[in-house]
JSON list of C-alpha atoms in Angstrom, two decimals:
[
{"chain": "A", "resi": 1, "resn": "MET", "atom": "CA", "xyz": [-76.96, -34.02, 175.90]},
{"chain": "A", "resi": 2, "resn": "LEU", "atom": "CA", "xyz": [-77.42, -32.75, 179.46]},
{"chain": "A", "resi": 3, "resn": "GLY", "atom": "CA", "xyz": [-79.19, -35.77, 180.66]},
{"chain": "A", "resi": 4, "resn": "LEU", "atom": "CA", "xyz": [-76.48, -37.78, 179.11]},
{"chain": "A", "resi": 5, "resn": "THR", "atom": "CA", "xyz": [-73.81, -36.21, 180.78]},
{"chain": "A", "resi": 6, "resn": "ALA", "atom": "CA", "xyz": [-75.84, -36.40, 184.11]},
{"chain": "A", "resi": 7, "resn": "ALA", "atom": "CA", "xyz": [-76.09, -40.16, 183.76]},
{"chain": "A", "resi": 8, "resn": "ALA", "atom": "CA", "xyz": [-72.33, -40.43, 183.18]},
{"chain": "A", "resi": 9, "resn": "LEU", "atom": "CA", "xyz": [-71.49, -38.33, 186.13]},
{"chain": "A", "resi": 10, "resn": "ALA", "atom": "CA", "xyz": [-73.89, -39.94, 188.52]},
{"chain": "A", "resi": 11, "resn": "SER", "atom": "CA", "xyz": [-72.41, -43.58, 187.25]},
{"chain": "A", "resi": 12, "resn": "GLU", "atom": "CA", "xyz": [-69.03, -42.37, 187.75]},
{"chain": "A", "resi": 13, "resn": "ALA", "atom": "CA", "xyz": [-69.75, -41.31, 191.30]},
{"chain": "A", "resi": 14, "resn": "ASP", "atom": "CA", "xyz": [-71.30, -44.88, 192.03]},
{"chain": "A", "resi": 15, "resn": "ALA", "atom": "CA", "xyz": [-74.93, -43.75, 192.30]},
{"chain": "A", "resi": 16, "resn": "ASP", "atom": "CA", "xyz": [-76.96, -46.76, 193.62]},
{"chain": "A", "resi": 17, "resn": "GLU", "atom": "CA", "xyz": [-79.27, -46.39, 190.56]},
{"chain": "A", "resi": 18, "resn": "VAL", "atom": "CA", "xyz": [-79.36, -44.02, 187.64]},
{"chain": "A", "resi": 19, "resn": "ILE", "atom": "CA", "xyz": [-82.68, -43.32, 186.09]},
{"chain": "A", "resi": 20, "resn": "ILE", "atom": "CA", "xyz": [-83.20, -41.44, 182.96]},
{"chain": "A", "resi": 21, "resn": "ILE", "atom": "CA", "xyz": [-86.81, -40.09, 182.56]},
{"chain": "A", "resi": 22, "resn": "ASP", "atom": "CA", "xyz": [-87.54, -38.79, 179.00]},
{"chain": "A", "resi": 23, "resn": "PRO", "atom": "CA", "xyz": [-90.42, -38.86, 176.57]},
{"chain": "A", "resi": 24, "resn": "ASP", "atom": "CA", "xyz": [-88.42, -39.84, 173.78]},
{"chain": "A", "resi": 25, "resn": "THR", "atom": "CA", "xyz": [-87.84, -43.81, 173.29]},
{"chain": "A", "resi": 26, "resn": "ASP", "atom": "CA", "xyz": [-84.45, -43.33, 171.40]},
{"chain": "A", "resi": 27, "resn": "ARG", "atom": "CA", "xyz": [-83.07, -40.78, 174.00]},
{"chain": "A", "resi": 28, "resn": "ARG", "atom": "CA", "xyz": [-84.14, -43.44, 176.78]},
{"chain": "A", "resi": 29, "resn": "GLN", "atom": "CA", "xyz": [-82.21, -46.08, 175.07]},
{"chain": "A", "resi": 30, "resn": "SER", "atom": "CA", "xyz": [-78.99, -43.99, 174.44]},
{"chain": "A", "resi": 31, "resn": "ALA", "atom": "CA", "xyz": [-78.97, -43.18, 178.02]},
{"chain": "A", "resi": 32, "resn": "LEU", "atom": "CA", "xyz": [-78.13, -46.71, 178.87]},
{"chain": "A", "resi": 33, "resn": "ALA", "atom": "CA", "xyz": [-74.81, -46.53, 177.28]},
{"chain": "A", "resi": 34, "resn": "PHE", "atom": "CA", "xyz": [-74.02, -43.34, 179.36]},
{"chain": "A", "resi": 35, "resn": "GLY", "atom": "CA", "xyz": [-74.61, -44.95, 182.70]},
{"chain": "A", "resi": 36, "resn": "ALA", "atom": "CA", "xyz": [-78.30, -45.32, 183.05]},
{"chain": "A", "resi": 37, "resn": "THR", "atom": "CA", "xyz": [-79.21, -48.28, 185.10]},
{"chain": "A", "resi": 38, "resn": "ARG", "atom": "CA", "xyz": [-82.98, -47.81, 184.36]},
{"chain": "A", "resi": 39, "resn": "VAL", "atom": "CA", "xyz": [-85.00, -45.60, 182.06]},
{"chain": "A", "resi": 40, "resn": "ALA", "atom": "CA", "xyz": [-88.55, -44.47, 181.94]},
{"chain": "A", "resi": 41, "resn": "SER", "atom": "CA", "xyz": [-91.01, -42.54, 180.26]},
{"chain": "A", "resi": 42, "resn": "PRO", "atom": "CA", "xyz": [-92.66, -39.50, 182.16]},
{"chain": "A", "resi": 43, "resn": "THR", "atom": "CA", "xyz": [-96.03, -41.57, 182.23]},
{"chain": "A", "resi": 44, "resn": "ASP", "atom": "CA", "xyz": [-94.42, -44.85, 183.72]},
{"chain": "A", "resi": 45, "resn": "ALA", "atom": "CA", "xyz": [-95.59, -45.74, 187.12]},
{"chain": "A", "resi": 46, "resn": "GLY", "atom": "CA", "xyz": [-93.29, -46.33, 190.03]},
{"chain": "A", "resi": 47, "resn": "LEU", "atom": "CA", "xyz": [-91.34, -43.21, 189.58]},
{"chain": "A", "resi": 48, "resn": "ALA", "atom": "CA", "xyz": [-91.27, -42.57, 193.38]},
{"chain": "A", "resi": 49, "resn": "GLU", "atom": "CA", "xyz": [-89.01, -42.58, 196.36]},
{"chain": "A", "resi": 50, "resn": "ILE", "atom": "CA", "xyz": [-86.15, -40.64, 194.24]},
{"chain": "A", "resi": 51, "resn": "ASP", "atom": "CA", "xyz": [-83.28, -39.21, 196.60]},
{"chain": "A", "resi": 52, "resn": "VAL", "atom": "CA", "xyz": [-81.87, -36.82, 194.10]},
{"chain": "A", "resi": 53, "resn": "ALA", "atom": "CA", "xyz": [-83.22, -35.71, 190.82]},
{"chain": "A", "resi": 54, "resn": "PHE", "atom": "CA", "xyz": [-81.85, -33.43, 188.29]},
{"chain": "A", "resi": 55, "resn": "GLU", "atom": "CA", "xyz": [-84.50, -31.52, 185.93]},
{"chain": "A", "resi": 56, "resn": "LEU", "atom": "CA", "xyz": [-82.39, -30.65, 182.68]},
{"chain": "A", "resi": 57, "resn": "SER", "atom": "CA", "xyz": [-85.07, -29.90, 180.07]},
{"chain": "A", "resi": 58, "resn": "GLY", "atom": "CA", "xyz": [-87.15, -26.83, 181.64]},
{"chain": "A", "resi": 59, "resn": "ALA", "atom": "CA", "xyz": [-90.51, -28.59, 180.79]},
{"chain": "A", "resi": 60, "resn": "ALA", "atom": "CA", "xyz": [-92.96, -27.77, 183.74]},
{"chain": "A", "resi": 61, "resn": "THR", "atom": "CA", "xyz": [-94.48, -31.18, 183.43]},
{"chain": "A", "resi": 62, "resn": "ALA", "atom": "CA", "xyz": [-91.10, -32.63, 184.02]},
{"chain": "A", "resi": 63, "resn": "VAL", "atom": "CA", "xyz": [-90.51, -30.65, 187.14]},
{"chain": "A", "resi": 64, "resn": "GLU", "atom": "CA", "xyz": [-94.00, -31.49, 188.48]},
{"chain": "A", "resi": 65, "resn": "CYS", "atom": "CA", "xyz": [-93.38, -35.13, 187.85]},
{"chain": "A", "resi": 66, "resn": "LEU", "atom": "CA", "xyz": [-90.14, -35.03, 189.67]},
{"chain": "A", "resi": 67, "resn": "LEU", "atom": "CA", "xyz": [-91.36, -32.79, 192.70]},
{"chain": "A", "resi": 68, "resn": "GLY", "atom": "CA", "xyz": [-94.20, -35.74, 193.23]},
{"chain": "A", "resi": 69, "resn": "ALA", "atom": "CA", "xyz": [-91.57, -38.47, 193.05]},
{"chain": "A", "resi": 70, "resn": "LEU", "atom": "CA", "xyz": [-89.06, -37.17, 195.66]},
{"chain": "A", "resi": 71, "resn": "ALA", "atom": "CA", "xyz": [-88.36, -39.43, 198.65]},
{"chain": "A", "resi": 72, "resn": "ILE", "atom": "CA", "xyz": [-88.42, -38.34, 202.20]},
{"chain": "A", "resi": 73, "resn": "GLY", "atom": "CA", "xyz": [-85.35, -35.81, 202.26]},
{"chain": "A", "resi": 74, "resn": "GLY", "atom": "CA", "xyz": [-84.99, -35.90, 198.70]},
{"chain": "A", "resi": 75, "resn": "ARG", "atom": "CA", "xyz": [-83.50, -33.01, 196.76]},
{"chain": "A", "resi": 76, "resn": "LEU", "atom": "CA", "xyz": [-84.50, -31.67, 193.24]},
{"chain": "A", "resi": 77, "resn": "VAL", "atom": "CA", "xyz": [-81.85, -29.56, 191.29]},
{"chain": "A", "resi": 78, "resn": "LEU", "atom": "CA", "xyz": [-83.45, -27.35, 188.32]},
{"chain": "A", "resi": 79, "resn": "ALA", "atom": "CA", "xyz": [-81.06, -26.75, 185.75]},
{"chain": "A", "resi": 80, "resn": "GLY", "atom": "CA", "xyz": [-83.06, -26.62, 182.80]},
{"chain": "A", "resi": 81, "resn": "SER", "atom": "CA", "xyz": [-85.40, -23.95, 183.45]},
{"chain": "A", "resi": 82, "resn": "VAL", "atom": "CA", "xyz": [-83.58, -21.17, 181.97]},
{"chain": "A", "resi": 83, "resn": "SER", "atom": "CA", "xyz": [-86.09, -19.32, 180.21]},
{"chain": "A", "resi": 84, "resn": "PRO", "atom": "CA", "xyz": [-89.99, -18.25, 180.94]},
{"chain": "A", "resi": 85, "resn": "GLY", "atom": "CA", "xyz": [-92.31, -20.91, 180.86]},
{"chain": "A", "resi": 86, "resn": "PRO", "atom": "CA", "xyz": [-95.62, -22.17, 182.25]},
{"chain": "A", "resi": 87, "resn": "ARG", "atom": "CA", "xyz": [-95.98, -22.07, 186.11]},
{"chain": "A", "resi": 88, "resn": "VAL", "atom": "CA", "xyz": [-95.28, -25.26, 188.01]},
{"chain": "A", "resi": 89, "resn": "ALA", "atom": "CA", "xyz": [-98.12, -26.48, 190.40]},
{"chain": "A", "resi": 90, "resn": "PHE", "atom": "CA", "xyz": [-97.00, -28.19, 193.78]},
{"chain": "A", "resi": 91, "resn": "ASP", "atom": "CA", "xyz": [-98.49, -28.77, 197.24]},
{"chain": "A", "resi": 92, "resn": "PRO", "atom": "CA", "xyz": [-96.43, -27.12, 199.59]},
{"chain": "A", "resi": 93, "resn": "GLU", "atom": "CA", "xyz": [-97.68, -29.27, 202.32]},
{"chain": "A", "resi": 94, "resn": "GLN", "atom": "CA", "xyz": [-95.90, -32.18, 200.46]},
{"chain": "A", "resi": 95, "resn": "LEU", "atom": "CA", "xyz": [-92.75, -30.37, 200.21]},
{"chain": "A", "resi": 96, "resn": "VAL", "atom": "CA", "xyz": [-92.72, -29.84, 203.92]},
{"chain": "A", "resi": 97, "resn": "ARG", "atom": "CA", "xyz": [-93.75, -33.28, 205.10]},
{"chain": "A", "resi": 98, "resn": "ARG", "atom": "CA", "xyz": [-91.20, -34.80, 202.83]},
{"chain": "A", "resi": 99, "resn": "TRP", "atom": "CA", "xyz": [-88.35, -32.42, 203.87]},
{"chain": "A", "resi": 100, "resn": "ALA", "atom": "CA", "xyz": [-87.66, -31.90, 200.09]},
{"chain": "A", "resi": 101, "resn": "THR", "atom": "CA", "xyz": [-85.13, -29.44, 199.00]},
{"chain": "A", "resi": 102, "resn": "VAL", "atom": "CA", "xyz": [-85.64, -27.64, 195.61]},
{"chain": "A", "resi": 103, "resn": "THR", "atom": "CA", "xyz": [-82.64, -25.70, 194.21]},
{"chain": "A", "resi": 104, "resn": "GLY", "atom": "CA", "xyz": [-81.54, -24.06, 190.94]},
{"chain": "A", "resi": 105, "resn": "VAL", "atom": "CA", "xyz": [-78.31, -23.82, 189.36]},
{"chain": "A", "resi": 106, "resn": "HIS", "atom": "CA", "xyz": [-77.14, -21.52, 186.30]},
{"chain": "A", "resi": 107, "resn": "ASN", "atom": "CA", "xyz": [-73.96, -20.48, 184.86]},
{"chain": "A", "resi": 108, "resn": "TYR", "atom": "CA", "xyz": [-70.74, -21.80, 185.57]},
{"chain": "A", "resi": 109, "resn": "GLU", "atom": "CA", "xyz": [-66.98, -20.66, 186.08]},
{"chain": "A", "resi": 110, "resn": "PRO", "atom": "CA", "xyz": [-63.87, -21.58, 183.83]},
{"chain": "A", "resi": 111, "resn": "ARG", "atom": "CA", "xyz": [-62.93, -24.04, 186.35]},
{"chain": "A", "resi": 112, "resn": "HIS", "atom": "CA", "xyz": [-66.02, -26.04, 185.42]},
{"chain": "A", "resi": 113, "resn": "LEU", "atom": "CA", "xyz": [-64.96, -26.03, 181.95]},
{"chain": "A", "resi": 114, "resn": "GLN", "atom": "CA", "xyz": [-61.82, -27.63, 182.69]},
{"chain": "A", "resi": 115, "resn": "GLN", "atom": "CA", "xyz": [-63.62, -30.20, 185.05]},
{"chain": "A", "resi": 116, "resn": "ALA", "atom": "CA", "xyz": [-65.88, -31.00, 182.11]},
{"chain": "A", "resi": 117, "resn": "ILE", "atom": "CA", "xyz": [-63.00, -31.35, 179.46]},
{"chain": "A", "resi": 118, "resn": "ASP", "atom": "CA", "xyz": [-61.05, -33.79, 182.17]},
{"chain": "A", "resi": 119, "resn": "PHE", "atom": "CA", "xyz": [-64.42, -35.70, 182.68]},
{"chain": "A", "resi": 120, "resn": "LEU", "atom": "CA", "xyz": [-64.94, -36.15, 178.87]},
{"chain": "A", "resi": 121, "resn": "HIS", "atom": "CA", "xyz": [-61.15, -37.32, 178.59]},
{"chain": "A", "resi": 122, "resn": "ARG", "atom": "CA", "xyz": [-61.39, -39.63, 181.60]},
{"chain": "A", "resi": 123, "resn": "THR", "atom": "CA", "xyz": [-64.57, -41.16, 180.63]},
{"chain": "A", "resi": 124, "resn": "SER", "atom": "CA", "xyz": [-63.88, -41.45, 176.67]},
{"chain": "A", "resi": 125, "resn": "ALA", "atom": "CA", "xyz": [-63.12, -45.16, 176.84]},
{"chain": "A", "resi": 126, "resn": "VAL", "atom": "CA", "xyz": [-66.15, -46.18, 178.55]},
{"chain": "A", "resi": 127, "resn": "ARG", "atom": "CA", "xyz": [-68.74, -43.76, 177.08]},
{"chain": "A", "resi": 128, "resn": "PRO", "atom": "CA", "xyz": [-69.41, -43.14, 173.33]},
{"chain": "A", "resi": 129, "resn": "TRP", "atom": "CA", "xyz": [-69.19, -39.34, 173.64]},
{"chain": "A", "resi": 130, "resn": "ALA", "atom": "CA", "xyz": [-68.04, -39.14, 169.98]},
{"chain": "A", "resi": 131, "resn": "SER", "atom": "CA", "xyz": [-71.54, -40.62, 168.80]},
{"chain": "A", "resi": 132, "resn": "LEU", "atom": "CA", "xyz": [-72.98, -37.41, 169.80]},
{"chain": "A", "resi": 133, "resn": "VAL", "atom": "CA", "xyz": [-70.99, -34.87, 167.56]},
{"chain": "A", "resi": 134, "resn": "ALA", "atom": "CA", "xyz": [-70.41, -35.32, 163.85]},
{"chain": "A", "resi": 135, "resn": "ASP", "atom": "CA", "xyz": [-66.96, -35.03, 162.40]},
{"chain": "A", "resi": 136, "resn": "PRO", "atom": "CA", "xyz": [-66.20, -31.25, 162.00]},
{"chain": "A", "resi": 137, "resn": "LEU", "atom": "CA", "xyz": [-67.21, -29.66, 158.59]},
{"chain": "A", "resi": 138, "resn": "PRO", "atom": "CA", "xyz": [-65.11, -27.22, 156.96]},
{"chain": "A", "resi": 139, "resn": "LEU", "atom": "CA", "xyz": [-66.26, -23.37, 157.12]},
{"chain": "A", "resi": 140, "resn": "GLU", "atom": "CA", "xyz": [-67.31, -23.70, 153.63]},
{"chain": "A", "resi": 141, "resn": "ALA", "atom": "CA", "xyz": [-70.22, -26.06, 154.44]},
{"chain": "A", "resi": 142, "resn": "LEU", "atom": "CA", "xyz": [-71.65, -23.67, 157.05]},
{"chain": "A", "resi": 143, "resn": "ASN", "atom": "CA", "xyz": [-74.46, -22.65, 154.83]},
{"chain": "A", "resi": 144, "resn": "GLU", "atom": "CA", "xyz": [-75.27, -26.60, 154.30]},
{"chain": "A", "resi": 145, "resn": "LEU", "atom": "CA", "xyz": [-75.04, -26.98, 158.07]},
{"chain": "A", "resi": 146, "resn": "LEU", "atom": "CA", "xyz": [-77.53, -24.19, 158.88]},
{"chain": "A", "resi": 147, "resn": "VAL", "atom": "CA", "xyz": [-80.18, -25.88, 156.69]},
{"chain": "A", "resi": 148, "resn": "ALA", "atom": "CA", "xyz": [-82.32, -28.52, 158.28]},
{"chain": "A", "resi": 149, "resn": "ARG", "atom": "CA", "xyz": [-80.60, -31.84, 158.45]},
{"chain": "A", "resi": 150, "resn": "ASP", "atom": "CA", "xyz": [-82.35, -35.47, 158.40]},
{"chain": "A", "resi": 151, "resn": "GLY", "atom": "CA", "xyz": [-81.29, -37.22, 161.71]},
{"chain": "A", "resi": 152, "resn": "GLY", "atom": "CA", "xyz": [-77.38, -37.93, 162.58]},
{"chain": "A", "resi": 153, "resn": "PRO", "atom": "CA", "xyz": [-75.70, -36.74, 165.56]},
{"chain": "A", "resi": 154, "resn": "PRO", "atom": "CA", "xyz": [-77.22, -33.70, 167.36]},
{"chain": "A", "resi": 155, "resn": "ARG", "atom": "CA", "xyz": [-74.04, -31.64, 167.11]},
{"chain": "A", "resi": 156, "resn": "THR", "atom": "CA", "xyz": [-71.72, -30.78, 164.54]},
{"chain": "A", "resi": 157, "resn": "ALA", "atom": "CA", "xyz": [-68.71, -28.95, 164.79]},
{"chain": "A", "resi": 158, "resn": "VAL", "atom": "CA", "xyz": [-67.26, -26.26, 162.21]},
{"chain": "A", "resi": 159, "resn": "LYS", "atom": "CA", "xyz": [-63.52, -26.39, 161.49]},
{"chain": "A", "resi": 160, "resn": "PRO", "atom": "CA", "xyz": [-62.41, -22.75, 160.45]}
]
C-alpha cells in the first residue's frame, strides 16, 4: 500500500513519470490505477536515470537496484528499511561521482496523519482507495479474520 500511495502522491504532484518497480505482476498492474505511468519488474532493463526514488519494501535487493539506477544528482529515500536485514552493497565512488543523496525517513507526527486523511479524501474520486480495504466486519468476526484468508483486499477493518 505504501507504493500505491507514493504513486498517487507523485502523480498529484505532477511528476513527469511515475515508475513503480515491483516483483509481483498483480501489484504492478494495480499501480496503474494509482497514478503510475510505467511499471517494471526489478529485473527489467532500462531502470536508469531515475531522479528521485522511494524504496518502501525494505528489501536489500530493491535498495541496490535503485542505487544503481539513480541519475546524476539523484535522490534515494529509504522508508521501508525499518527492521534489521541483509547488508546493502554499493560502490561509494559511484555515489560520489553521481552526486547522489541517500536519506532515511521514519515516524510521523499527528499533522502527517491529518495530511494523509485530507489526501485520501481529496483523491477518492480518482483513485480506487476503497478497493484496498474490505468492508468492516463486526467484532464477533475477529477470530475468523485472524485465520488465513484467500485473496481479497489486503486490509480489513473491524467495527466494534
